[in-house]
Every structure is written in C-alpha cells, then in structure tokens.
Coordinates of C-alpha atoms in Angstrom, one line a residue:
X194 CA -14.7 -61.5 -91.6
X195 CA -14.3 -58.2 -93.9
X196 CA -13.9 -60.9 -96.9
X197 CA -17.6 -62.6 -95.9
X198 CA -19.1 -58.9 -95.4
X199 CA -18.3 -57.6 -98.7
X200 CA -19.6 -60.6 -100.0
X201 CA -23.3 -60.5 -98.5
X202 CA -23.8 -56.9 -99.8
X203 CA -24.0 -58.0 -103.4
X204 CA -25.9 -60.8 -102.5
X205 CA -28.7 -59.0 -100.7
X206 CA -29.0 -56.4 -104.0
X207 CA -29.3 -59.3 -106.2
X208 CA -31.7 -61.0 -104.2
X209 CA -34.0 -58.2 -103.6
X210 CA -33.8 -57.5 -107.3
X211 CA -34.8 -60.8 -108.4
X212 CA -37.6 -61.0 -105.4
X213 CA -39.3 -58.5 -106.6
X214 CA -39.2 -59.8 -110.6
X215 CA -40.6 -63.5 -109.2
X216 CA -37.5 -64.6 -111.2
X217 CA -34.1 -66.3 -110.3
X218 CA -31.5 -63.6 -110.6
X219 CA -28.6 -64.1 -113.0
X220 CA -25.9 -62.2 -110.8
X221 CA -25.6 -65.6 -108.6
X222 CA -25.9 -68.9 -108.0
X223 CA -27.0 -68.0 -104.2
X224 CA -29.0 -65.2 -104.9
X225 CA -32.2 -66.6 -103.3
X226 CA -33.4 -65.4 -100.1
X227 CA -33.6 -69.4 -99.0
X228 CA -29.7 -69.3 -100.2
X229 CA -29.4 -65.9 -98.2
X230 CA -30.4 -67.3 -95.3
X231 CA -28.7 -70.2 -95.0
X232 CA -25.4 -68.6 -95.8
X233 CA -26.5 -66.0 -93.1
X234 CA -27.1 -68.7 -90.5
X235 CA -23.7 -70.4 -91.2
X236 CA -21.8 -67.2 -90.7
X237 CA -23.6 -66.8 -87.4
X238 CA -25.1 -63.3 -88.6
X239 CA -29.1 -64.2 -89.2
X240 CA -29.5 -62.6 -85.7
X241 CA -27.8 -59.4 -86.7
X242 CA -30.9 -56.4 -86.9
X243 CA -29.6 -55.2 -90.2
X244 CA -28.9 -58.6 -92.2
X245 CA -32.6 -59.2 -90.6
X246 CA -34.3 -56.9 -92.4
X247 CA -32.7 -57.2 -95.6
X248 CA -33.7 -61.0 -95.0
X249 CA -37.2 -60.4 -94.1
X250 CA -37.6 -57.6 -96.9
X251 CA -36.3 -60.2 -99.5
X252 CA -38.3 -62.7 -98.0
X253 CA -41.5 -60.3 -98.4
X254 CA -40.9 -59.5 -101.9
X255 CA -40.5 -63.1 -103.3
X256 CA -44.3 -63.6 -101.5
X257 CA -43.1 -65.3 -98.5
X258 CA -44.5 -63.5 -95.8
X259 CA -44.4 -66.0 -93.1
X260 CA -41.1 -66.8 -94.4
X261 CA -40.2 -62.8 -93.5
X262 CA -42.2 -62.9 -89.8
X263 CA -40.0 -66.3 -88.7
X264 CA -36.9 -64.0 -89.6
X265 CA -38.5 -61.3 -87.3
X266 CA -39.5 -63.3 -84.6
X267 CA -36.4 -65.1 -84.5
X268 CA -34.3 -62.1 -84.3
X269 CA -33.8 -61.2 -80.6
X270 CA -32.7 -57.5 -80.7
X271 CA -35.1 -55.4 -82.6
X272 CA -34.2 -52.3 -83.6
X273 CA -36.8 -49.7 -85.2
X274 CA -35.4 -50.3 -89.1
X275 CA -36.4 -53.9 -88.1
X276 CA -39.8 -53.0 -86.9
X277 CA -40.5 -50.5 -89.8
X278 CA -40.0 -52.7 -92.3
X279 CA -42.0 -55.4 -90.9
X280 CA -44.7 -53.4 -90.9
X281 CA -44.5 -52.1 -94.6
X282 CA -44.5 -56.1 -95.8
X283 CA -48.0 -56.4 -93.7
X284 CA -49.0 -53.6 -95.5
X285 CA -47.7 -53.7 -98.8
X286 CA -49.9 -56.8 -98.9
X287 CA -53.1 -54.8 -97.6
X288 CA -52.5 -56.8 -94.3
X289 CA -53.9 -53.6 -92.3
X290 CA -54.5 -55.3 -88.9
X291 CA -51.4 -57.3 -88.8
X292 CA -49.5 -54.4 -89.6
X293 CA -51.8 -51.9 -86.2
X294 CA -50.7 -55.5 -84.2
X295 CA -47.3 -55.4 -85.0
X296 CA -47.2 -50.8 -83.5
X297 CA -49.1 -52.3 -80.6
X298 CA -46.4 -54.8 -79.9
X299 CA -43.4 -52.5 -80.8
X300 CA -44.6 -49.5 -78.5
X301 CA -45.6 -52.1 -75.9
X302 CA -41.9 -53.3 -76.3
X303 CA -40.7 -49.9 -74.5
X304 CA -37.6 -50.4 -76.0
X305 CA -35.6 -47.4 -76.5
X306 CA -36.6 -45.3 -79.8
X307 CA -39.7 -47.6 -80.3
X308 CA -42.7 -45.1 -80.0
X309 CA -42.6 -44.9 -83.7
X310 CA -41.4 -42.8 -86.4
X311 CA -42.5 -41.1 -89.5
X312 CA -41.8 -44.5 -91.3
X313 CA -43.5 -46.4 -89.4
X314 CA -47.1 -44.3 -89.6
X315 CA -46.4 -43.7 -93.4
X316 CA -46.5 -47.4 -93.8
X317 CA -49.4 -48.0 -91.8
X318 CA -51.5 -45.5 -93.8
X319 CA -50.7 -47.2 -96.7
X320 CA -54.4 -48.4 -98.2
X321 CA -54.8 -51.6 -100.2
X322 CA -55.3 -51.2 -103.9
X323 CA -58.4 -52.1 -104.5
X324 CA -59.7 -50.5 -101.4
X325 CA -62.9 -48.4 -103.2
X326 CA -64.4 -52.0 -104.1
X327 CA -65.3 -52.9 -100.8
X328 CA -67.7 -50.9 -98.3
X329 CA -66.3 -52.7 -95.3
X330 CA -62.5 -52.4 -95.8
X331 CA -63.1 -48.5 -96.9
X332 CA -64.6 -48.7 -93.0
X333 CA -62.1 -50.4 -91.6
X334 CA -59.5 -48.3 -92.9
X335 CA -61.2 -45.5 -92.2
X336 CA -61.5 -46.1 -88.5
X337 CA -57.8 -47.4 -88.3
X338 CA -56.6 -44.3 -90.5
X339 CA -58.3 -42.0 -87.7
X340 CA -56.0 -43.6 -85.0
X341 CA -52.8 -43.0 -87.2
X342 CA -54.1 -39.7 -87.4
X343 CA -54.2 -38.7 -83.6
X344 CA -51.2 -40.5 -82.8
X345 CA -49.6 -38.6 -86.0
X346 CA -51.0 -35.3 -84.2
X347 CA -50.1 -36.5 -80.5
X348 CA -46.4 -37.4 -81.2
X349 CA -46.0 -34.2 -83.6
X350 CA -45.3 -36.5 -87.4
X351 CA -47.9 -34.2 -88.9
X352 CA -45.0 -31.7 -89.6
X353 CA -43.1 -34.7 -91.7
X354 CA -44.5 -34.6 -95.8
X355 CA -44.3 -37.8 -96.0
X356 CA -46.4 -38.8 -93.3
X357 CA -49.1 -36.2 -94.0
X358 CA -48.9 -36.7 -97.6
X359 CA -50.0 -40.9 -96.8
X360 CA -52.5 -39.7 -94.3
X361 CA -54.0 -37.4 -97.3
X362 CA -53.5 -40.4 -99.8
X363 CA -55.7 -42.6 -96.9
X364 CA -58.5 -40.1 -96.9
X365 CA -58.6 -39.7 -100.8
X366 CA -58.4 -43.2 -101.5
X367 CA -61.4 -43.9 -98.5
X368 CA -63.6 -41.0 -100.9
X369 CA -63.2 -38.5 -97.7
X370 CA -62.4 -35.6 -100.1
X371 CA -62.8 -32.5 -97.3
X372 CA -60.7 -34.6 -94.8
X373 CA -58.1 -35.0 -97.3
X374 CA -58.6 -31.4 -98.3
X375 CA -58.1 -29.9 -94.4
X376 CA -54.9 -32.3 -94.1
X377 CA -53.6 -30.7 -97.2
X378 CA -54.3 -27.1 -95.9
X379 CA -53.0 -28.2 -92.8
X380 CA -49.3 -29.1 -94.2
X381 CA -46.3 -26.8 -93.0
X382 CA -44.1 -28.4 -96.1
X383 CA -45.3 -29.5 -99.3
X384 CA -43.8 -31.7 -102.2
X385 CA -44.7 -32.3 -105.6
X386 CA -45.9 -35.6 -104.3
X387 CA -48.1 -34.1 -101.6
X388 CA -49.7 -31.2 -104.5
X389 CA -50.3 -34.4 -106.8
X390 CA -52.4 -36.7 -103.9
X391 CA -54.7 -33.7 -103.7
X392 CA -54.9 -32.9 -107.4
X393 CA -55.9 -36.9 -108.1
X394 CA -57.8 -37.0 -104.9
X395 CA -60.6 -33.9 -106.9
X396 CA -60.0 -36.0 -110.0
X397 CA -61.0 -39.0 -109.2
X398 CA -63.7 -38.0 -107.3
X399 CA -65.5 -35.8 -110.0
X400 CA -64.6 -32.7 -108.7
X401 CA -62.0 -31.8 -111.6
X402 CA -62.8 -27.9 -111.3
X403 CA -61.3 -28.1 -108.3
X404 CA -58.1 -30.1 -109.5
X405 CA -57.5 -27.6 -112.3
X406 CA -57.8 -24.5 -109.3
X407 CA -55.5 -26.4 -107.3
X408 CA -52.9 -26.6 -110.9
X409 CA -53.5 -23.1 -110.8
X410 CA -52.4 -22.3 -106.8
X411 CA -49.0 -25.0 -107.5
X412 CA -48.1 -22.7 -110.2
X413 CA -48.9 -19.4 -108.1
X414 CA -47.0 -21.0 -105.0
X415 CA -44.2 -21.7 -107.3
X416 CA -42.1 -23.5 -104.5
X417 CA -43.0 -26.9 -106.1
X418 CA -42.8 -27.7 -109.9
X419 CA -45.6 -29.5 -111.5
X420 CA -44.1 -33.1 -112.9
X421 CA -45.5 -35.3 -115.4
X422 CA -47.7 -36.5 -113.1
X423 CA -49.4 -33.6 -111.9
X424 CA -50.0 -32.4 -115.7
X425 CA -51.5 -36.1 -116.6
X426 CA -54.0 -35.9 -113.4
X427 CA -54.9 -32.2 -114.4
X428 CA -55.5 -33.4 -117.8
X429 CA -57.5 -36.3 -116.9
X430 CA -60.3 -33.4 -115.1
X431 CA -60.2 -31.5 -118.3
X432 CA -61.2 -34.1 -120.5
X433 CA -64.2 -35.4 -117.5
X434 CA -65.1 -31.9 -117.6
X435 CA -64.8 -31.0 -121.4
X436 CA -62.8 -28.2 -120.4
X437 CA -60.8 -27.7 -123.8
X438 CA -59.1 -24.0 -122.8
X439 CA -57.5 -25.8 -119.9
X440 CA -56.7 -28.5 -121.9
X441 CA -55.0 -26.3 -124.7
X442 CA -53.3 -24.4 -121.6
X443 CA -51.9 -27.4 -119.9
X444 CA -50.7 -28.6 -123.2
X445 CA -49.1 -25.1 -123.6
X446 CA -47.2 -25.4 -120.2
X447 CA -46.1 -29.0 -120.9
X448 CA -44.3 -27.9 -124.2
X449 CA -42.6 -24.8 -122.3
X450 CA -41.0 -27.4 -119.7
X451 CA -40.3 -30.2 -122.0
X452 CA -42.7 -32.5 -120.4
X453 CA -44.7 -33.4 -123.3
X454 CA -42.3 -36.2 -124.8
X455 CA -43.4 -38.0 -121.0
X456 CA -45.6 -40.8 -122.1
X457 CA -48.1 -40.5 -119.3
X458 CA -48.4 -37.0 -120.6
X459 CA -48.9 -37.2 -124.2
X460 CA -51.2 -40.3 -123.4
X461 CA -53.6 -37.7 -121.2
X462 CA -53.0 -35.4 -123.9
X463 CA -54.8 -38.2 -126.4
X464 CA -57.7 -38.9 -124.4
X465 CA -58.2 -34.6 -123.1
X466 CA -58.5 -33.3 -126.6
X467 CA -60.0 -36.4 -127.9
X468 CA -63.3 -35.7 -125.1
X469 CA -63.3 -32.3 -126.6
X470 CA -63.7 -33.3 -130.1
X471 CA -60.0 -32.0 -131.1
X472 CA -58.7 -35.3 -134.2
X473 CA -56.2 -33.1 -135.5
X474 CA -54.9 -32.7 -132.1
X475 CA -55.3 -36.2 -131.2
X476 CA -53.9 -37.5 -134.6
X477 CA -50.8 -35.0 -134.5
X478 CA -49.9 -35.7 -131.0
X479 CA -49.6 -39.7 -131.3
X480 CA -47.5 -39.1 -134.9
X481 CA -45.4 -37.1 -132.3
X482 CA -45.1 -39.9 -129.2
X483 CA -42.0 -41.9 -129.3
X484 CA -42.5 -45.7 -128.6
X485 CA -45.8 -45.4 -127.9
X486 CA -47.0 -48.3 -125.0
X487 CA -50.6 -49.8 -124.9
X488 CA -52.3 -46.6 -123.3
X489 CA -51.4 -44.8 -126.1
X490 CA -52.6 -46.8 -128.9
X491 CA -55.6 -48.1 -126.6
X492 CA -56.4 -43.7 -126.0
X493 CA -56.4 -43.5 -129.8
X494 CA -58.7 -46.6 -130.6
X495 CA -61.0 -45.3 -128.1
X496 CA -61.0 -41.4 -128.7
X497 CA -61.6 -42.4 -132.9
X498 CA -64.5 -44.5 -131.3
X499 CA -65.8 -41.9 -129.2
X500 CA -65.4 -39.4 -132.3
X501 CA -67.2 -41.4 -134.6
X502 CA -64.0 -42.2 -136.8
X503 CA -64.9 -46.0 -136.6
X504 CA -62.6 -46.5 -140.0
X505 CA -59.8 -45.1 -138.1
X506 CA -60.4 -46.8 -134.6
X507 CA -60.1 -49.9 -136.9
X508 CA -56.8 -48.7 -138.7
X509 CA -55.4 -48.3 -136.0
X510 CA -56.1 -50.9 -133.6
X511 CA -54.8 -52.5 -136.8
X512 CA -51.1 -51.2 -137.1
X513 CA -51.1 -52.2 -133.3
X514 CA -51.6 -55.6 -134.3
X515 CA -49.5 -55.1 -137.1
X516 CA -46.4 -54.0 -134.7
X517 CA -46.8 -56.4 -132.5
X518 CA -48.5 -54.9 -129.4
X519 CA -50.8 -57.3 -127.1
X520 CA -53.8 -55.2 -127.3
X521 CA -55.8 -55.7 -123.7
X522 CA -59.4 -55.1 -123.0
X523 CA -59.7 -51.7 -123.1
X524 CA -58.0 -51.4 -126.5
X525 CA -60.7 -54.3 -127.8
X526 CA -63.6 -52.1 -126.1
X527 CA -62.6 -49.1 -128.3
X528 CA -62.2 -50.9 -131.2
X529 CA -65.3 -53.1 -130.7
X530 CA -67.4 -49.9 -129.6
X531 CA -66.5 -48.5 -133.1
X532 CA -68.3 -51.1 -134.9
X533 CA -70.9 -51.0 -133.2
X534 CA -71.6 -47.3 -133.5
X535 CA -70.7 -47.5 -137.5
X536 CA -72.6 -50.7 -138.2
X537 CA -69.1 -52.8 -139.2
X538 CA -71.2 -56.1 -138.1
X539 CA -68.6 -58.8 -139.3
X540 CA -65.8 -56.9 -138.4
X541 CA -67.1 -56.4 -134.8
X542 CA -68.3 -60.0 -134.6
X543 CA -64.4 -61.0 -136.0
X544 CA -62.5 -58.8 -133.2
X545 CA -64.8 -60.6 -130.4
X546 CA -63.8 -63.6 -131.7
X547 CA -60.1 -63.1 -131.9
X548 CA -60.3 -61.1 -128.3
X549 CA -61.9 -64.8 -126.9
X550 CA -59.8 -67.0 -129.3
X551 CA -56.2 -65.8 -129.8
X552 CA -55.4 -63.2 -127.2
X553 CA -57.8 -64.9 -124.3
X554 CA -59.2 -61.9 -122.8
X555 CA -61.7 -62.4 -120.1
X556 CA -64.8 -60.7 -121.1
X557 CA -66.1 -57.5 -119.2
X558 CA -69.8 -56.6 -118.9
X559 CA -68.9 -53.8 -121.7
X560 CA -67.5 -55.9 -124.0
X561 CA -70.5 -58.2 -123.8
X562 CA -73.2 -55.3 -124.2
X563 CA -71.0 -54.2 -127.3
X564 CA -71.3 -58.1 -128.4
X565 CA -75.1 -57.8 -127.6
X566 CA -75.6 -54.3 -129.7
X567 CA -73.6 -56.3 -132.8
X568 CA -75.8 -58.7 -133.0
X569 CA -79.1 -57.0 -132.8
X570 CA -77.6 -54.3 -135.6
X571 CA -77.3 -57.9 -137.8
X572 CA -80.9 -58.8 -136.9
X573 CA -79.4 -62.2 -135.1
X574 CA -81.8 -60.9 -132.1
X575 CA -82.2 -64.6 -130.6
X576 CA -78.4 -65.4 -131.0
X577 CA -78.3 -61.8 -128.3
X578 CA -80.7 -63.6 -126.3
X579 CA -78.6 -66.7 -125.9
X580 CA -75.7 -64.5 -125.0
X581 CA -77.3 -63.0 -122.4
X582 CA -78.7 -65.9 -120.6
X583 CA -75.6 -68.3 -121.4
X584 CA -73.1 -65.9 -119.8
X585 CA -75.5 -65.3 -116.9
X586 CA -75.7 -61.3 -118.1
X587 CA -79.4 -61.0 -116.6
X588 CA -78.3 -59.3 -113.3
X589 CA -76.2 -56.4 -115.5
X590 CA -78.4 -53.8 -116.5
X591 CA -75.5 -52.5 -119.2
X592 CA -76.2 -55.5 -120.8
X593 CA -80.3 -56.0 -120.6
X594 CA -80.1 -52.0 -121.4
X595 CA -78.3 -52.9 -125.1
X596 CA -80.4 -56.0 -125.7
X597 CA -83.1 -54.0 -124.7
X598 CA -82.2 -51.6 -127.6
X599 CA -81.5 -54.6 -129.9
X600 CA -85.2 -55.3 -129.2
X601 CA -86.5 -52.1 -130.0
X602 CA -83.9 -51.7 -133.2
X603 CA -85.5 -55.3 -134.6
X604 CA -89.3 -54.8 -132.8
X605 CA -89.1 -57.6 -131.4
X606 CA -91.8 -57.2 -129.0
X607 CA -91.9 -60.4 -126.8
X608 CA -88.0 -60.2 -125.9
X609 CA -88.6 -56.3 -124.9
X610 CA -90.5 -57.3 -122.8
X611 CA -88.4 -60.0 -121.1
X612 CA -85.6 -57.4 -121.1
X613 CA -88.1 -54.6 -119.3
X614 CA -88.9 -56.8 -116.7
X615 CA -85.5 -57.8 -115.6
X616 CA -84.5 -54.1 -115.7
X617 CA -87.2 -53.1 -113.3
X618 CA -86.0 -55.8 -111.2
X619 CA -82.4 -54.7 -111.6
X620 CA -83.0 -50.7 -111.5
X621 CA -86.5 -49.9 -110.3
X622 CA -85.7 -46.0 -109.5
X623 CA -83.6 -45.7 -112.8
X624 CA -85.4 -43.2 -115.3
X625 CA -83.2 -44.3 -118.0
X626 CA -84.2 -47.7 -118.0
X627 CA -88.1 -46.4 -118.5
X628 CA -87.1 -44.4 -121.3
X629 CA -85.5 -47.6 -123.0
X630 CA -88.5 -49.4 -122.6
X631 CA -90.6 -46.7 -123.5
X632 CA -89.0 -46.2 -127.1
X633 CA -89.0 -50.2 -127.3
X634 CA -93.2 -50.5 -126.7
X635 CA -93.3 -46.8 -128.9
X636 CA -91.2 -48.4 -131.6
X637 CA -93.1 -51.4 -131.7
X638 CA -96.6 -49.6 -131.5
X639 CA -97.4 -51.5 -128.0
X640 CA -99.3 -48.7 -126.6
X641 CA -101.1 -50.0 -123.5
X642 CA -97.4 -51.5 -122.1
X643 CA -96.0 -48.0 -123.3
X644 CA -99.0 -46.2 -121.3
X645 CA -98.2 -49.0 -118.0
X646 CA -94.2 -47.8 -118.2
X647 CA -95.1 -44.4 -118.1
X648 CA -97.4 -44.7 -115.1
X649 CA -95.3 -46.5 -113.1
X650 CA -92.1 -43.9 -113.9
X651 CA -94.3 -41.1 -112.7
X652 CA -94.6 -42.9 -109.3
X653 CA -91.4 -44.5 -108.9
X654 CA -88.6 -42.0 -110.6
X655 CA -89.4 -38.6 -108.6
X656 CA -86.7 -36.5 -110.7
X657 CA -85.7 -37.2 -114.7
X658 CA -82.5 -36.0 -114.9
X659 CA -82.6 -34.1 -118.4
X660 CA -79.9 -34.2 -120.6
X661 CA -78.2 -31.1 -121.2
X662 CA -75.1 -29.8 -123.5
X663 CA -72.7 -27.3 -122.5
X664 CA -70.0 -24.9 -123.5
X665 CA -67.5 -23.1 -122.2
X666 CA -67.1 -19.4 -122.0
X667 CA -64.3 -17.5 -120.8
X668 CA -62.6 -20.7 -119.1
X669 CA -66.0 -21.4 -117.2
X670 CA -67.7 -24.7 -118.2
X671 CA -71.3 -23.8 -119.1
X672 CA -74.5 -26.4 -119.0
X673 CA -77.6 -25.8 -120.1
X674 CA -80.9 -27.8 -120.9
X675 CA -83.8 -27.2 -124.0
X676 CA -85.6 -24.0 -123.0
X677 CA -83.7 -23.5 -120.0
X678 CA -84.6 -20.2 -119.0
X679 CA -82.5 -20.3 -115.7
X680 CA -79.1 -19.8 -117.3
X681 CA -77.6 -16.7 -117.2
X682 CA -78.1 -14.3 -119.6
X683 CA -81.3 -16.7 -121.3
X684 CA -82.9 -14.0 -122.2
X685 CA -80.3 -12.1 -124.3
X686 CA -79.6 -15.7 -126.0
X687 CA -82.9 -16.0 -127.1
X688 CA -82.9 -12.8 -128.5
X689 CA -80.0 -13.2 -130.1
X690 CA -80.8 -16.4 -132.1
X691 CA -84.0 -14.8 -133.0
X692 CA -81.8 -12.0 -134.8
X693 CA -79.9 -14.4 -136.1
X694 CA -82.7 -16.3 -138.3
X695 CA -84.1 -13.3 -139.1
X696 CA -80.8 -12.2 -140.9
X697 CA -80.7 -15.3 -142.3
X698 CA -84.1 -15.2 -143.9
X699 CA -83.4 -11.4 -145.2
X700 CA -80.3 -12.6 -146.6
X701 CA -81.6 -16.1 -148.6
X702 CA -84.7 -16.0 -150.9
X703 CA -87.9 -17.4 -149.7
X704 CA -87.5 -20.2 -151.7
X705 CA -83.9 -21.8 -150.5
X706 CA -85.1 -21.0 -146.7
X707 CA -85.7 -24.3 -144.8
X708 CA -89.4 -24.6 -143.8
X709 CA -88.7 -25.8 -140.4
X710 CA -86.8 -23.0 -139.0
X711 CA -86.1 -24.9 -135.8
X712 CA -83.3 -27.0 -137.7
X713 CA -81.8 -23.5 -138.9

C-alpha cells in the first residue's frame, strides 16, 4: 500500500504540470488525468477526498470540466479542500453561477466545517477576464460580488488579505473605483498584493494621480515593499499623465532596489519616458535590458513612432525581425503608425502586406485606419475606398475618420462627403468628427456644405472640448488652453512673455526680428 502511495504523488505533479501546458508530460507513460483515474479506480482510492481533488483539479486544467464535476459528484465524502477547489475550476473558467450553485449546495450540505472559508469566497470573487467588455456580466458580477461581500462581513473573512484583496480586485475590475477604494481603507492587514490591486485599480481607470499618491503612502507605510509590479503600474500613470518628475523618481527608486533589470519594469520604463518625450532615455534603457521579450521591442517601435523617429521605429522593428522575434499586432501598429506619420508609403504598404501574408495577423480597426491613411498619402484614394467597404469598416468611425482625412489630403470632394455622412450616422454628438469634415469641405473650397456642418455642430455638440497642452511644475501636472485666463497665475504669465519679446527685440536689430512676433 505504502509502495502504490508513493507512486501516485509523482503522478499527480506530472499530471497537473502537463494539464496545464495542453501537452502530454514526458515524466510518464500514465501521466494523464484519464490514466490517473483509472489507476485510481483500480486501487480502490478514486473515492478518497484528497486523490479527488487532485483528480478533479487535473481534470480542470486539461479543459475537462465535466470530466472534474463527475469526479466531484462521484465522491461521496466531501470535505471543504474538495468543495474549494471545485469552485475555483467553475471560476477559473468565468463560470460565476455555477461556482454561487456549488456555496449554495455546500452550506446547504451542513456538513461539519462547510459554511465556507477564506478560500472559498476568494475564489468566488474571482472575475472573468474579459469582464469590462460586457455591460451585463460587469452587472451580474456586480450583484453576485455584493453577496460575497456581506457574507464576507457576516462570517468575519474581511479580516483575511486575501479575501479582501479579491473583493477589491472584483470592484476594480467591475470600474467601482470608490467601493474598491473603502475596501482598501477598510483592510486591518495589507500585502504588496493588496497595495498593487488599488494602485492598478486608479491606473486603469484614469485616475493615475491618485496611483502615484497611493506609491507615495506604500513608501510612507513602509510595512510593505513596492515589487516590480507596483513600480510598472505606477509607471504606467506617469506616462497617461505625462508626469516626467515621477517618472525620473520612480526610475530613481527602482535603481536603488535593484528592480530595474525586471523586464516588466524596464518595459514601463520605455513607454513612461517615451510619453514624455525622453529618446535618450528610451534608447539607453533598451541597450541596457537583457533578453528583451516582445513588449520591449513592441514599447520601442511604438514610442520612436509616437516621437516622430519613423527611421528608427523602422530599424528597429527591423533587428526584431532580424533576431528572430514574432512581432504581434501591436509591434506592426507602431511600426505601421511611423510610416504613416513620415510619409514611408511603400514601406508601410510592404509591412501590411507581410503582417497579412507571412506572420497572419488578424487585422484590428487601427491597423486598418493606418492602411487607409497610407493610401490616401499615395493618392490611391479609391483603392482606400475599397478597403473600407470590402472589409465592412463603414460602422468604425477610426476608420471613416482617416479616410475622411485621406479625402481632405487628396480633395476629393464626393468621397468626403460619403465619409461625413456615415460619421454623423456613427457619432452624431462627436465634435471631432465636425471638425474633420469641416477642414475636408474648407480644404476643398465647398463652402455651403462647410456652412451646413457648422450649423448643425452648433445645435447638436453643446460643448467643444478644446485642446489644451500642459506642463508640469513643481511635481503638479499643469493644463492649460490658448488664452486661458483661468489658470493660475495667467496674468503674471502674460506679463512675463511680454518681457520676454521685448528683450528679445532690444537685443536683435530691427532687421533679423521676425515680423510675426506671435511665432517668437
């Protein structure tokens, strides 16, 4: 019996291992949870709780889900490990409901121990990936995740991290950004983990001065060290925000704990001081990454893109190539955005074609604008058109919007026109979809349609959001618009500037002055 018992142990590893890989494992010929089982049910132990749950857990991981509820169901003494990890397979695989049917049945069970534990809510609050896509599941896991959450309360699991660092992690990922805030503050213990939900949680929800004040508190707390993590998600809201003096600090504190050689850090790192316009910073730091993976290379195609460095978005989307990464999308969308911006018409037109061709790439609605903006910069205006309706693009307004400014490029008034009217079908309240066509009929010197948009944005846009620039002043992002005479301290700026040209113009003869001061 001791013989057969040391046997299974290996067994179960390997299986589990090569489960979760989708693969046959090489350790042994019966590694499979099929083979498992079998050699379970021959020994007479398939009914045992713990050979269960390795079972069904295998089962689980290799995609066979009903395989791993038969094991369960046919397991007559269920103990809570049992239960617990039944319910993390359900939900591992987004299978909320089956997973709250499963509680019900346990606590209905009345079975000694079974009221739940702190693994058994952390599983449930587990949210599906893609949970932000869909209004109905954010719902449905909303309204679930508020049960967890008194039960959590009522049975006293809110003191346990982990539980109250998934119910955070529920909130956040449901875009409830105070709830998951007053969960946070309400935590007796905190992890690194639990600092890092709340940090993403401002992050991704476009609140990054908050997720840089909340850096600021971990370090100030000082009973939980920031990880690689923590520095890539605080680096991630300094380059939303432009925030380059956090940026440079964060940087600063990476290289004092020895973080920066972290590829998730030095990848964030990339794409920060990239937003903020730093290429010696982004250059130097990707001569210094070790093995660098696809983010990396990707960050660097698309922050020389973003820059303006098309030559060296392409170089370097070339040595990729030339070492033998598989670029993805994003790394084509960089490199394809370059061209665009610079004008490289063939050599745009040649990386679509090799994205489609050789690598087989499904095409996103950005990579087909960029496609659409190529063309029109080659004058092959009704090729764009064909794109557009051949790939059924007239129901994206990303895509309309660049053919739209094809059209104007070429003044090509007829297809403006077809481009206007599906974007006022597409965005009627959007004022930057006015402006498009307004510069398309201005370009084209179609002033009666130009007079018609401009009517109908005055009644259907209440607000035009201007655009503004900013900068930032003693570690305070600053925004401002033309003439804004709001901003603090306006005045004393004006006054200043006016000093300013009129040193200038003592200092330089009349004659090398620029006539139109305002470019001074």
């Amino acid at each position: 019996m001791s013989r057969g018992r040391g046997l299974l142990a290996p067994l179960f590893r390997a299986a589990c291992t090569a489960a979760r890989r989708h693969q046959p494992s090489n350790h042994h010929p019966c590694a499979s949870p099929q083979a498992l089982h079998a050699l379970l049910l021959k020994s007479g132990r398939a009914s045992r709780p713990h050979a269960a749950t390795r079972l069904a857990v295998a089962y689980a991981d290799s995609g066979h889900l009903a395989h791993a509820r038969r094991v369960f169901d046919e397991t007559p003494h269920k103990d809570l490990i049992l239960w617990n990890s039944m319910v993390a397979c359900y939900a591992a695989q987004g299978l909320a409901l089956h997973a709250w049917a499963l509680v019900a049945s346990m606590r209905r069970s009345g079975g000694p121990g079974l009221a739940g534990d702190g693994f058994t809510f952390s599983a449930l609050l587990r949210p599906p990936r893609r949970v932000a896509g869909n209004a109905d599941d954010v719902e449905m896991l909303l309204h679930l995740g508020a049960l967890a959450h008194g039960l959590v309360l009522r049975m006293g699991h809110l003191a346990d991290v982990v539980v109250a660092t998934a119910l955070l992690d529920m909130y956040a990922k449901c875009g409830r950004v105070a709830d998951a805030r007053r969960v946070f503050d309400a935590m007796v213990v905190r992890n690194v983990v639990s600092w890092n939900a709340i940090i993403v949680c401002y992050g991704c929800h476009g609140e990054g001065k908050d997720a840089v004040g909340l850096f600021r508190q971990m370090l100030r707390d000082g009973r939980c060290c920031p990880d690689e993590r923590t520095l890539a998600s605080v680096l991630s809201s300094c380059a939303n925000m432009a925030a380059a003096n956090e940026a440079m600090q964060v940087h600063a504190y990476a290289q004092k704990r020895g973080l920066q050689g972290f590829l998730q850090v030095a990848n964030a790192l990339i794409v920060a001081y990239g937003k903020n316009g730093f290429v010696r910073e982004v250059t130097r730091i990707f001569a210094m990454t070790d093995n660098p993976d696809i983010v990396t290379w990707s960050s660097m195609v698309s922050s020389y893109a973003y820059l303006g460095h098309a030559k060296d978005a392409v170089h370097v989307f070339e040595r990729m190539l030339h070492q033998g990464v598989q670029p993805d999308g994003i790394a084509f969308l960089g490199v394809l955005s370059a061209c665009s911006h610079a004008g490289l018409i063939e050599d745009g037109l040649h990386y679509f074609l090799v994205m489609t061709t050789v690598f087989r790439i499904d095409l996103s609605p950005q990579h087909v604008a960029c496609l659409v903006d190529l063309l029109g910069r080659a004058g092959r205006i009704e090729e764009a058109y064909k794109v557009v309706v051949k790939l059924s693009c007239e129901s994206n307004a990303d895509i309309v919007g660049a053919f739209l400014g094809a059209c104007k490029m070429r003044g090509n008034i007829e297809l403006a026109k077809w481009a206007a009217d599906k974007l006022l079908c597409l965005e009627p309240s959007e004022a930057v979809n006015y402006l498009l066509m307004s510069n398309a009929f201005a370009a084209a010197g179609d002033w009666n349609e130009l007079a018609k948009v401009r009517s109908v944005m005055r009644n259907t846009c209440v607000n035009k959001v201007p655009g503004c620039s900013w900068i930032e002043i003693g570690g305070t992002v600053q925004t401002f618009v033309s003439n804004d005479m709001v901003l603090h301290q306006s005045m004393e700026m004006q006054q200043m500037m006016e000093l300013t040209i009129s040193e200038v113009q003592k200092e330089y003869h009349v004659d090398t002055v620029c006539e139109d001061l305002i470019l001074i």
